[in-house]
CSV table of C-alpha atoms in Angstrom, one decimal:
chain,number,residue,atom,x,y,z
V,38,UNK,CA,11.6,20.4,20.2
V,39,UNK,CA,12.9,18.2,17.5
V,40,UNK,CA,15.4,19.5,15.1
V,41,UNK,CA,17.4,18.4,12.1
V,42,UNK,CA,20.3,20.7,10.9
V,43,UNK,CA,22.1,20.4,7.6
V,44,UNK,CA,23.8,23.1,5.5
V,45,UNK,CA,21.6,25.0,3.1
V,46,UNK,CA,23.9,24.8,0.1
V,47,UNK,CA,27.2,23.3,-0.9
V,48,UNK,CA,29.3,23.5,-4.1
V,49,UNK,CA,31.8,20.9,-5.3
V,50,UNK,CA,33.7,20.1,-8.5
V,51,UNK,CA,33.0,17.2,-10.9
V,52,UNK,CA,35.1,14.2,-10.0
V,53,UNK,CA,35.8,15.4,-6.4
V,54,UNK,CA,34.4,14.1,-3.1
V,55,UNK,CA,31.9,16.0,-0.9
V,56,UNK,CA,30.6,15.4,2.6
V,57,UNK,CA,27.1,16.6,3.6
V,58,UNK,CA,26.6,16.7,7.4
V,59,UNK,CA,23.4,16.3,9.4
V,60,UNK,CA,23.0,16.8,13.1
V,61,UNK,CA,19.8,15.9,14.9
V,62,UNK,CA,18.0,16.4,18.2
V,63,UNK,CA,14.9,14.2,18.4
V,64,UNK,CA,12.8,12.4,21.0
V,65,UNK,CA,14.2,9.0,20.5
V,66,UNK,CA,15.9,7.5,17.5
V,67,UNK,CA,14.9,4.6,15.2
V,68,UNK,CA,17.0,5.2,12.2
V,69,UNK,CA,18.3,7.9,9.9
V,70,UNK,CA,17.6,8.2,6.2
V,71,UNK,CA,19.2,10.1,3.3
V,72,UNK,CA,17.1,11.0,0.2
V,73,UNK,CA,18.1,12.6,-3.0
V,74,UNK,CA,15.7,15.1,-4.6
V,75,UNK,CA,16.3,16.7,-8.1
V,76,UNK,CA,14.7,20.0,-8.7
V,77,UNK,CA,10.9,19.7,-9.3
V,78,UNK,CA,10.9,15.9,-8.6
V,79,UNK,CA,10.1,13.6,-5.7
V,80,UNK,CA,12.7,12.5,-3.2
V,81,UNK,CA,14.3,9.0,-3.8
V,82,UNK,CA,15.8,6.8,-1.2
V,83,UNK,CA,19.6,6.7,-0.9
V,84,UNK,CA,20.6,5.1,2.4
V,85,UNK,CA,19.5,4.0,5.9
V,86,UNK,CA,21.5,3.9,9.1
V,87,UNK,CA,20.3,2.5,12.4
V,88,UNK,CA,23.6,1.4,13.9
V,89,UNK,CA,26.8,3.4,14.3
V,90,UNK,CA,29.2,3.2,11.5
V,91,UNK,CA,29.6,3.5,7.8
V,92,UNK,CA,27.2,2.1,5.2
V,93,UNK,CA,28.6,2.0,1.7
V,94,UNK,CA,26.6,1.8,-1.5
V,95,UNK,CA,28.6,2.4,-4.7
V,96,UNK,CA,29.7,6.0,-4.9
V,97,UNK,CA,27.6,7.0,-1.9
V,98,UNK,CA,28.4,6.2,1.8
V,99,UNK,CA,26.5,7.3,4.9
V,100,UNK,CA,27.9,7.4,8.4
V,101,UNK,CA,26.1,7.5,11.8
V,102,UNK,CA,27.1,8.4,15.3
V,103,UNK,CA,24.1,8.1,17.6
V,104,UNK,CA,26.0,9.3,20.7
V,105,UNK,CA,26.8,12.6,18.8
V,106,UNK,CA,23.5,12.9,17.0
V,107,UNK,CA,25.5,13.1,13.8
V,108,UNK,CA,25.5,11.7,10.3
V,109,UNK,CA,27.1,12.5,7.0
V,110,UNK,CA,26.6,11.5,3.4
V,111,UNK,CA,29.7,11.1,1.4
V,112,UNK,CA,29.6,11.3,-2.4
V,113,UNK,CA,32.7,10.2,-4.4
V,114,UNK,CA,33.6,10.7,-8.0
V,115,UNK,CA,31.0,13.5,-8.3
V,116,UNK,CA,29.1,13.6,-11.6
V,117,UNK,CA,27.0,16.5,-12.9
V,118,UNK,CA,23.8,14.4,-12.4
V,119,UNK,CA,24.6,14.5,-8.6
V,120,UNK,CA,23.4,18.1,-8.6
V,121,UNK,CA,20.4,17.9,-6.4
V,122,UNK,CA,19.1,18.5,-2.9
V,123,UNK,CA,20.0,15.9,-0.2
V,124,UNK,CA,17.5,15.4,2.6
V,125,UNK,CA,18.3,14.0,6.0
V,126,UNK,CA,15.4,12.5,8.0
V,127,UNK,CA,15.3,10.8,11.4
V,128,UNK,CA,12.7,8.4,12.7
V,129,UNK,CA,11.8,9.3,16.3
V,130,UNK,CA,10.5,7.2,19.1
V,131,UNK,CA,7.0,7.3,17.6
V,132,UNK,CA,8.4,6.1,14.3
V,133,UNK,CA,7.5,9.4,12.7
V,134,UNK,CA,10.0,10.9,10.3
V,135,UNK,CA,11.5,14.3,11.1
V,136,UNK,CA,12.9,16.0,8.0
V,137,UNK,CA,15.8,18.4,7.6
V,138,UNK,CA,15.3,21.3,5.1
V,139,UNK,CA,17.8,19.7,2.7
V,140,UNK,CA,21.2,20.6,1.3
V,141,UNK,CA,21.3,21.9,-2.2
V,142,UNK,CA,24.5,20.5,-3.9
V,143,UNK,CA,25.8,22.3,-6.9
V,144,UNK,CA,28.4,20.5,-9.0
V,145,UNK,CA,30.7,22.6,-11.2
V,146,UNK,CA,32.7,21.2,-14.2
G,210,UNK,CA,7.0,-4.2,-8.8
G,211,UNK,CA,5.4,-1.5,-6.8
G,212,UNK,CA,4.4,1.9,-8.3
G,213,UNK,CA,2.8,5.0,-7.0
G,214,UNK,CA,1.1,7.7,-9.0
G,215,UNK,CA,-0.4,11.0,-8.0
G,216,UNK,CA,-2.2,13.6,-10.1
G,217,UNK,CA,-2.6,16.3,-11.2
G,218,UNK,CA,1.1,17.2,-11.6
G,219,UNK,CA,0.4,20.9,-11.7
G,220,UNK,CA,-2.5,23.1,-10.9
G,221,UNK,CA,-3.3,26.7,-10.4
G,222,UNK,CA,-6.4,27.5,-8.3
G,223,UNK,CA,-8.1,30.6,-7.1
G,224,UNK,CA,-8.4,31.3,-3.4
G,225,UNK,CA,-11.6,29.8,-2.0
G,226,UNK,CA,-11.9,27.1,-4.7
G,227,UNK,CA,-11.9,23.3,-3.8
G,228,UNK,CA,-9.0,20.9,-4.2
G,229,UNK,CA,-8.7,17.3,-4.8
G,230,UNK,CA,-5.3,15.5,-5.3
G,231,UNK,CA,-5.4,11.7,-5.8
G,232,UNK,CA,-2.8,9.1,-5.2
G,233,UNK,CA,-2.8,5.4,-6.0
G,234,UNK,CA,-0.4,2.6,-5.3
G,235,UNK,CA,0.0,-0.6,-7.2
G,236,UNK,CA,1.8,-3.9,-6.5
G,237,UNK,CA,1.4,-4.0,-2.7
G,238,UNK,CA,-1.3,-4.5,-0.2
G,239,UNK,CA,-2.2,-2.6,3.0
G,240,UNK,CA,0.5,0.0,2.6
G,241,UNK,CA,1.0,2.9,5.0
G,242,UNK,CA,0.1,6.1,3.0
G,243,UNK,CA,1.2,9.6,3.6
G,244,UNK,CA,0.6,13.1,2.3
G,245,UNK,CA,3.4,15.6,2.7
G,246,UNK,CA,3.8,19.3,1.8
G,247,UNK,CA,7.2,20.8,0.9
G,248,UNK,CA,7.7,24.5,1.1
G,249,UNK,CA,10.7,26.1,-0.4
G,250,UNK,CA,13.7,26.0,1.9
G,251,UNK,CA,11.9,23.9,4.5
G,252,UNK,CA,11.7,20.3,5.4
G,253,UNK,CA,8.9,18.0,4.4
G,254,UNK,CA,5.8,18.5,6.5
G,255,UNK,CA,3.7,15.5,7.2
G,256,UNK,CA,0.0,16.4,6.7
G,257,UNK,CA,-1.8,13.1,7.0
G,258,UNK,CA,-1.0,9.4,7.2
G,259,UNK,CA,-3.1,6.3,7.1
G,260,UNK,CA,-2.5,2.7,8.1
G,261,UNK,CA,-5.7,1.3,6.7
G,262,UNK,CA,-9.0,2.0,4.9
G,263,UNK,CA,-10.8,4.8,6.6
G,264,UNK,CA,-8.0,5.3,9.2
G,265,UNK,CA,-6.6,8.9,8.9
G,266,UNK,CA,-4.3,10.6,11.3
G,267,UNK,CA,-3.9,14.4,11.0
G,268,UNK,CA,-0.6,15.9,12.0
G,269,UNK,CA,-1.4,19.6,11.6
G,270,UNK,CA,-4.6,21.6,12.0
G,271,UNK,CA,-5.5,23.2,8.7
G,272,UNK,CA,-8.3,23.4,6.1
G,273,UNK,CA,-7.2,20.3,4.4
G,274,UNK,CA,-8.6,16.8,4.8
G,275,UNK,CA,-7.7,13.3,3.6
G,276,UNK,CA,-9.6,10.2,2.8
G,277,UNK,CA,-8.7,6.6,2.0
G,278,UNK,CA,-11.7,5.1,0.3
G,279,UNK,CA,-9.8,2.0,-0.9
G,280,UNK,CA,-6.7,0.2,0.3
G,281,UNK,CA,-4.4,1.7,-2.3
G,282,UNK,CA,-6.1,5.1,-2.8
G,283,UNK,CA,-5.4,8.2,-0.9
G,284,UNK,CA,-7.1,11.6,-1.5
G,285,UNK,CA,-6.2,15.0,-0.3
G,286,UNK,CA,-9.0,17.6,-0.4
G,287,UNK,CA,-9.9,21.1,0.6
G,288,UNK,CA,-13.3,22.8,0.4
G,289,UNK,CA,-11.8,26.3,0.3
G,290,UNK,CA,-8.1,26.9,-0.6
G,291,UNK,CA,-6.0,29.6,1.1
G,292,UNK,CA,-3.0,31.4,-0.3
G,293,UNK,CA,-0.9,29.6,2.2
G,294,UNK,CA,-1.9,26.2,0.7
G,295,UNK,CA,0.5,26.8,-2.2
G,296,UNK,CA,3.3,24.3,-2.3
G,297,UNK,CA,4.6,21.0,-3.5
G,298,UNK,CA,2.5,18.1,-2.3
G,299,UNK,CA,3.9,14.6,-2.2
G,300,UNK,CA,2.1,11.3,-1.7
G,301,UNK,CA,4.2,8.4,-0.3
G,302,UNK,CA,3.8,4.8,0.8
G,303,UNK,CA,5.8,2.5,3.0
G,304,UNK,CA,5.5,-1.2,3.9
G,305,UNK,CA,2.9,-2.1,6.6
G,306,UNK,CA,4.9,-2.6,9.7
G,307,UNK,CA,5.8,-0.5,12.7
G,308,UNK,CA,9.5,-0.8,11.7
G,309,UNK,CA,8.8,0.0,8.1
G,310,UNK,CA,11.5,1.0,5.9
G,311,UNK,CA,11.9,3.8,3.4
G,312,UNK,CA,9.2,5.9,1.9
G,313,UNK,CA,8.4,5.7,-1.8
G,314,UNK,CA,7.2,9.0,-3.2
G,315,UNK,CA,4.8,9.8,-6.0
G,316,UNK,CA,5.8,12.3,-8.7
G,317,UNK,CA,4.5,15.3,-6.7
G,318,UNK,CA,1.8,17.9,-7.3
G,319,UNK,CA,2.7,21.6,-7.5
G,320,UNK,CA,-0.2,23.7,-6.3
G,321,UNK,CA,-0.3,27.5,-6.8
G,322,UNK,CA,-3.2,29.4,-5.2
G,323,UNK,CA,-3.8,32.8,-6.6
């Protein structure tokens, strides 16, 4: 079966750096997405990786290793507004998105 | 710019009652449209997707149905709700292409079935 694994919850301190990992086992691979979802709201797009390596976008970076079935989202200079759930999703060989359950990130002052 | 709206935002319905959630997209043509359900602690579950008017693909067997009467309108319905239908429903769109990019989500509709 297809599976996306990411930690259920993480805690970090304001101003620090946090890395959220995602491992996947899917039938084929056509890209990996990271979304941010604040409580009670809809997910919003953060990043997209289809080739190995690091994609940087401001305070957020996303890394992909296709051979390892692994990605991480790196958040720098954490702010209180970064408290949210972070969803990892992989597009399989049928171009369907397989979603992880999300990682709830708690930022403490 | 493109926008997506879905409504109602919140609803409480008794078991056995009907359901209708509506979603509209503005600022784009022939979008791919999706209905997802999100249960607490679980990943997004794709319920239906559509690549054009009248074209609906169902991903899971259930008592829900979807319709696309117009290019930018997507409706999720049920004739008789079950307790297990409670959840957070999300409509989304993506650009029309096999290698389409990210999904853009509506605000979400929280359904509680009592």
